[in-house]
C-alpha positions in Angstrom: 7.4 -21.6 -3.4 11.0 -22.2 -1.5 12.5 -19.0 -0.2 16.5 -19.2 -0.7 18.4 -18.1 2.3 21.3 -15.9 0.8 24.2 -14.6 3.0 27.2 -12.6 1.8 30.0 -10.5 3.3 28.7 -7.0 4.0 31.7 -5.5 2.0 33.5 -7.0 -0.9 36.5 -5.2 -2.3 37.6 -7.1 -5.7 40.7 -6.2 -7.8 44.5 -5.7 -7.8 45.4 -3.8 -4.7 42.4 -4.5 -2.8 44.2 -5.7 0.1 45.8 -2.1 0.6 42.4 -1.0 1.5 42.2 -2.8 4.8 42.5 0.1 7.1 39.7 2.1 5.0 37.3 -0.9 5.4 38.3 -1.2 9.2 37.2 2.2 9.7 33.9 1.6 7.7 33.4 -1.1 10.2 34.1 1.1 13.0 37.0 -1.3 14.3 40.6 -0.5 14.9 42.3 -3.1 17.0 42.8 -6.2 14.7 44.4 -9.4 15.4 46.1 -10.7 12.2 45.7 -14.4 11.8 48.3 -15.9 9.3 51.0 -18.4 8.9 54.7 -18.3 9.3 55.3 -18.8 5.4 53.4 -15.6 4.6 55.2 -13.6 7.4 58.6 -14.9 6.2 57.9 -13.8 2.6 57.1 -10.2 3.6 53.8 -10.2 2.6 52.4 -9.6 6.0 54.7 -7.0 6.7 53.5 -5.0 3.5 49.8 -5.5 4.9 51.1 -3.9 8.3 52.8 -1.0 6.5 49.3 -0.1 5.4 47.8 -0.1 8.7 50.7 1.7 10.4 50.4 4.4 7.6 46.7 4.9 8.9 47.7 4.8 12.5 46.3 1.6 13.5 48.4 -1.0 15.3 47.8 -4.7 14.8 49.3 -8.0 16.7 50.0 -10.9 14.5 49.4 -14.6 15.1 51.6 -16.7 12.6 51.0 -19.9 14.1 48.2 -21.3 12.2 48.6 -24.9 10.8 47.6 -26.5 7.4 44.3 -28.1 8.2 43.7 -26.3 11.4 43.3 -28.2 14.7 41.7 -27.7 17.9 45.2 -27.1 19.3 46.1 -24.6 17.0 42.8 -22.5 17.3 43.1 -22.7 21.0 46.6 -21.3 20.8 45.3 -18.5 18.7 42.5 -17.8 21.0 45.0 -17.4 23.7 47.0 -15.1 21.8 43.8 -13.2 21.2 42.8 -12.9 24.6 46.5 -11.5 25.5 45.6 -8.5 23.5 42.8 -5.9 23.3 41.1 -6.7 19.9 37.7 -5.8 18.4 38.3 -7.7 15.2 40.1 -10.6 13.5 41.8 -10.3 10.0 42.3 -13.6 8.3 45.3 -13.2 5.8 46.3 -16.4 3.8 44.9 -19.5 2.3 41.9 -21.5 3.5 43.6 -22.6 6.7 44.4 -19.2 8.1 40.9 -17.9 6.9 39.4 -20.8 8.6 41.5 -20.2 11.8 40.5 -16.8 11.9 36.8 -17.7 11.8 36.9 -20.2 14.4 39.2 -17.9 16.8 36.8 -15.0 16.3 33.8 -17.3 17.1 35.3 -18.6 20.1 36.5 -15.3 21.3 32.7 -14.2 22.1 30.9 -17.6 22.8 33.7 -19.7 24.4 33.4 -23.5 24.8 35.3 -26.2 22.6 35.2 -26.4 18.9 33.5 -29.8 19.0 30.5 -28.2 20.6 30.0 -26.2 17.3 30.2 -28.9 14.7 27.4 -29.9 12.4 24.5 -30.4 12.9 24.9 -27.5 15.3 24.6 -24.1 13.5 26.0 -21.0 15.0 24.4 -17.9 13.6 25.2 -15.5 16.6 28.1 -13.5 15.6 31.6 -13.6 17.0 34.2 -11.0 16.5 34.1 -9.2 13.1 36.2 -11.1 10.6 37.7 -9.4 7.5 39.3 -11.9 5.2 42.0 -11.5 2.8 42.4 -14.6 0.5 46.2 -15.2 -1.0 44.8 -18.4 -2.9 42.5 -18.7 -5.6 40.5 -21.9 -4.1 38.7 -22.2 -1.0 36.5 -19.3 -1.3 36.6 -19.1 2.6 36.4 -15.2 2.4 32.7 -15.5 1.3 31.3 -18.7 3.2 29.4 -19.3 6.3 31.6 -22.6 7.3 35.1 -23.3 8.8 36.7 -26.7 9.3 38.7 -27.7 12.2 40.5 -31.0 12.7 39.9 -32.9 16.1 43.7 -33.9 16.7 42.5 -36.9 19.1 40.0 -38.7 16.6 41.2 -37.3 13.1 38.0 -36.1 12.6 37.8 -32.9 10.2 34.9 -31.2 11.9 32.6 -28.8 9.8 31.1 -25.9 11.7 28.4 -24.2 10.0 26.5 -20.9 10.5 26.4 -17.0 9.9 29.2 -16.6 12.8 31.6 -17.8 10.5 30.7 -15.3 7.7 33.4 -12.7 7.1 31.7 -9.1 7.5 34.2 -8.0 4.8 36.4 -9.7 2.0 39.2 -8.1 0.1 39.9 -10.2 -2.9 43.3 -9.2 -4.3 44.5 -11.6 -7.2 48.1 -9.6 -7.1 48.3 -11.6 -3.7 48.5 -15.0 -6.0 51.0 -13.9 -8.4 53.9 -16.5 -8.5 52.3 -19.1 -6.2 53.7 -22.3 -7.1 52.1 -24.9 -9.6 51.0 -27.4 -7.0 49.4 -24.9 -4.8 48.0 -23.3 -7.9 46.3 -26.6 -9.4 45.1 -28.1 -6.1 43.3 -24.7 -5.1 41.9 -24.0 -8.5 40.4 -27.5 -8.7 39.0 -27.0 -5.2 37.1 -24.1 -6.5 36.1 -26.0 -9.7 34.7 -28.5 -7.1 32.7 -26.0 -5.1 31.0 -24.7 -8.4 30.2 -27.9 -9.8 28.9 -29.4 -6.3 27.0 -26.4 -5.5 25.3 -26.5 -9.0 24.1 -30.3 -8.6 23.5 -29.9 -5.0 20.1 -30.8 -3.8 20.0 -27.3 -2.2 20.9 -25.3 -5.2 18.8 -22.3 -5.9 18.7 -19.5 -8.6 21.1 -17.3 -6.8 23.9 -20.0 -6.2 23.1 -21.4 -9.5 24.0 -18.0 -11.3 27.3 -17.8 -9.1 28.3 -21.6 -9.8 28.2 -21.3 -13.6 30.0 -18.0 -13.7 32.6 -19.5 -11.5 33.1 -22.5 -14.0 33.1 -20.1 -16.8 35.9 -18.2 -15.1 37.9 -21.3 -14.0 37.9 -23.8 -16.7 39.9 -21.8 -19.4 42.3 -20.2 -17.0 43.3 -23.1 -14.7 46.0 -24.4 -17.1 47.0 -21.0 -17.9 47.8 -20.2 -14.1 49.7 -23.5 -13.8 51.8 -22.9 -16.8 52.7 -19.3 -16.3 52.5 -18.1 -12.5 52.7 -14.6 -13.5 49.6 -14.6 -16.0 47.7 -11.6 -14.6 44.5 -12.0 -16.6 44.2 -15.6 -15.7 45.2 -15.3 -12.1 42.5 -12.4 -11.9 40.0 -14.8 -13.4 40.8 -17.6 -11.1 40.4 -15.3 -7.9 37.2 -14.2 -9.2 36.0 -17.5 -9.8 37.1 -19.0 -6.7 35.1 -16.3 -4.6 32.1 -17.1 -6.9 32.5 -20.7 -6.2 32.7 -19.8 -2.5 29.6 -18.0 -2.6 27.8 -20.4 -4.7 28.3 -23.4 -2.1 27.8 -21.4 1.0 24.3 -20.4 -0.4 23.7 -23.9 -1.7 25.9 -26.6 -0.2 29.0 -29.0 -1.2 28.0 -32.9 -1.7 29.5 -36.2 -1.9 33.2 -35.2 -3.2 33.4 -32.8 -0.1 32.2 -35.2 2.2 34.8 -38.0 1.2 37.6 -35.6 0.9 37.6 -34.6 4.3 38.5 -37.9 6.0 41.5 -38.3 3.5 42.6 -35.0 4.3 42.2 -35.7 8.0 43.9 -39.2 8.3 46.6 -38.8 5.7 47.2 -35.0 5.5 46.5 -34.7 1.8 45.9 -31.1 1.1 42.2 -30.5 0.8 42.3 -29.3 -2.9 44.4 -32.3 -4.0 42.0 -34.8 -2.1 39.0 -33.2 -4.2 40.8 -33.7 -7.3 41.5 -37.2 -6.8 37.7 -37.9 -6.1 36.0 -35.7 -8.5 36.1 -37.7 -11.9 35.1 -40.9 -10.2 32.2 -39.3 -8.0 31.0 -37.3 -10.9 30.6 -40.3 -12.9 28.9 -42.3 -10.1 26.7 -39.1 -9.5 25.9 -38.1 -13.0 22.9 -40.5 -13.8 21.0 -38.8 -11.1 21.1 -35.4 -12.5 22.1 -35.5 -16.2 20.7 -32.2 -17.1 22.6 -30.4 -14.2 26.0 -31.9 -15.1 25.3 -31.3 -18.9 24.9 -27.5 -18.0 28.2 -27.8 -16.1 29.9 -29.1 -19.2 28.4 -26.4 -21.5 29.6 -23.5 -18.7 32.8 -25.3 -18.6 33.0 -24.9 -22.4 33.5 -28.7 -23.0 30.1 -29.1 -24.6 28.5 -27.1 -27.1 25.2 -25.4 -26.3 22.9 -27.6 -28.3 24.8 -30.8 -27.7 22.6 -33.4 -25.9 22.8 -34.2 -22.1 24.3 -37.6 -22.3 27.1 -36.5 -24.8 27.8 -33.3 -22.8 28.0 -35.3 -19.5 30.6 -37.7 -21.4 32.7 -34.8 -22.3 32.7 -33.2 -18.7 33.9 -36.6 -17.5 36.7 -36.6 -20.0 37.6 -32.9 -19.1 37.8 -33.7 -15.4 40.1 -36.8 -16.3 42.1 -34.9 -18.7 42.6 -32.0 -15.9 44.0 -34.3 -13.4 46.4 -35.7 -16.1 47.4 -32.3 -17.0 48.0 -31.0 -13.6 49.9 -34.3 -12.6 47.1 -35.1 -9.9 48.4 -38.3 -8.2 46.1 -41.3 -7.1 46.3 -42.0 -3.4 48.8 -44.9 -4.0 51.1 -42.4 -6.0 50.9 -39.9 -3.3 52.5 -42.5 -1.0 49.5 -43.6 1.0 50.2 -47.1 2.3 47.1 -49.6 0.9 46.7 -51.4 4.1 46.1 -48.4 6.1 43.9 -47.0 3.5 41.8 -50.3 3.4 41.7 -50.4 7.1 40.5 -46.9 7.7 37.7 -46.9 4.7 35.1 -48.0 7.3 35.9 -45.0 9.6 36.1 -42.9 6.6 32.9 -43.8 5.3 31.2 -43.2 8.6 33.0 -39.8 8.9 31.9 -38.6 5.2 28.2 -39.5 5.8 28.1 -38.0 9.5 29.3 -34.6 7.8 26.0 -34.3 6.2 27.4 -33.3 2.7 26.9 -36.7 1.0 23.0 -36.1 1.7 23.0 -33.2 -0.6 24.5 -35.1 -3.8 22.0 -35.8 -6.4 22.6 -39.4 -5.9 22.9 -40.4 -2.1 25.1 -43.1 -1.3 24.7 -45.9 1.3 27.8 -46.7 3.4 28.8 -49.6 0.9 28.7 -47.4 -1.9 30.9 -44.9 -0.4 33.5 -47.8 0.4 33.2 -49.0 -3.2 33.9 -45.5 -4.5 36.8 -45.2 -2.2 38.2 -48.5 -3.5 37.8 -47.1 -7.4 39.6 -43.9 -6.3 42.3 -45.9 -4.7 42.7 -47.9 -7.9 42.8 -45.0 -9.9 39.8 -45.6 -11.6 
């Protein structure tokens, strides 16, 4: 009998207005000197100030680091760490999308353990805790508020380093869908497909278990009927709420199972061409799913049924065909470009494919896929994705 190793944030607050309970949660955790890690955009929108107002009302003073960058780099993490050390902090609050949350996790870990981020990339597993992290996501996508992973880019090699372990699991997550109201269509689409990819990959992963299965299927049921709705109407509150819950459940699913080939191939695209993570996942998802499905027809058919694109009694082969149709239709409906249409140079793409294949396989994620590829097969998949196949 296999024992599944499950880890979750100690405190989850879920629902509209949850972010305003930050001061109360800090008190529950016995901490009172937070560093808020966010980005300049959220600070400029006044969202950070509203968070700070709630802390001030409770007599809590926070310093704010706003210099996180999309796809956090070693340099940006080191800048955040230096900022933290210049104050007297006993916890880190991550406020934003995946990049500020991942930055907060890395900064909090290095604050206690030191060293360089490269020392902590997989296969290293960092379970010994850093400073407590309280995560407040402002997008419905990465699920980072509930995962034991962070990703930091090595600026010298353009490698997206996957770092894993309980040190990166927030002790608390405040999941407030109201923070996503009004987010632009492209961001909503990309983060939404990212969370759908988390759920699908967690379910078909070789590391899937009964707990992660339940979370993954629930996430698919929430995301699929609502992702087009939130893209069409940024103020659709019920759809936003469903997407936020689905994103969190997708994060819990893959944190307690794993991601697979889509994510393995996606990270190098993001690192070398600066394609947003959810968008690079979307570029890959239909092609990689079609290649992987023959190795796990029943599992992918379950995904189609949970997503509502296949009937419960429908055969697996027919259900998988409907799943592939839906993934392609979703990309069309949400205007997901091919790498060429996004503006990537074909020669540079082809020149980097060998390195991208090496980096994808080295991340370990492809080994969790139902069908495990050789390097030549990864290269062939990159070629198909370029062609928009």
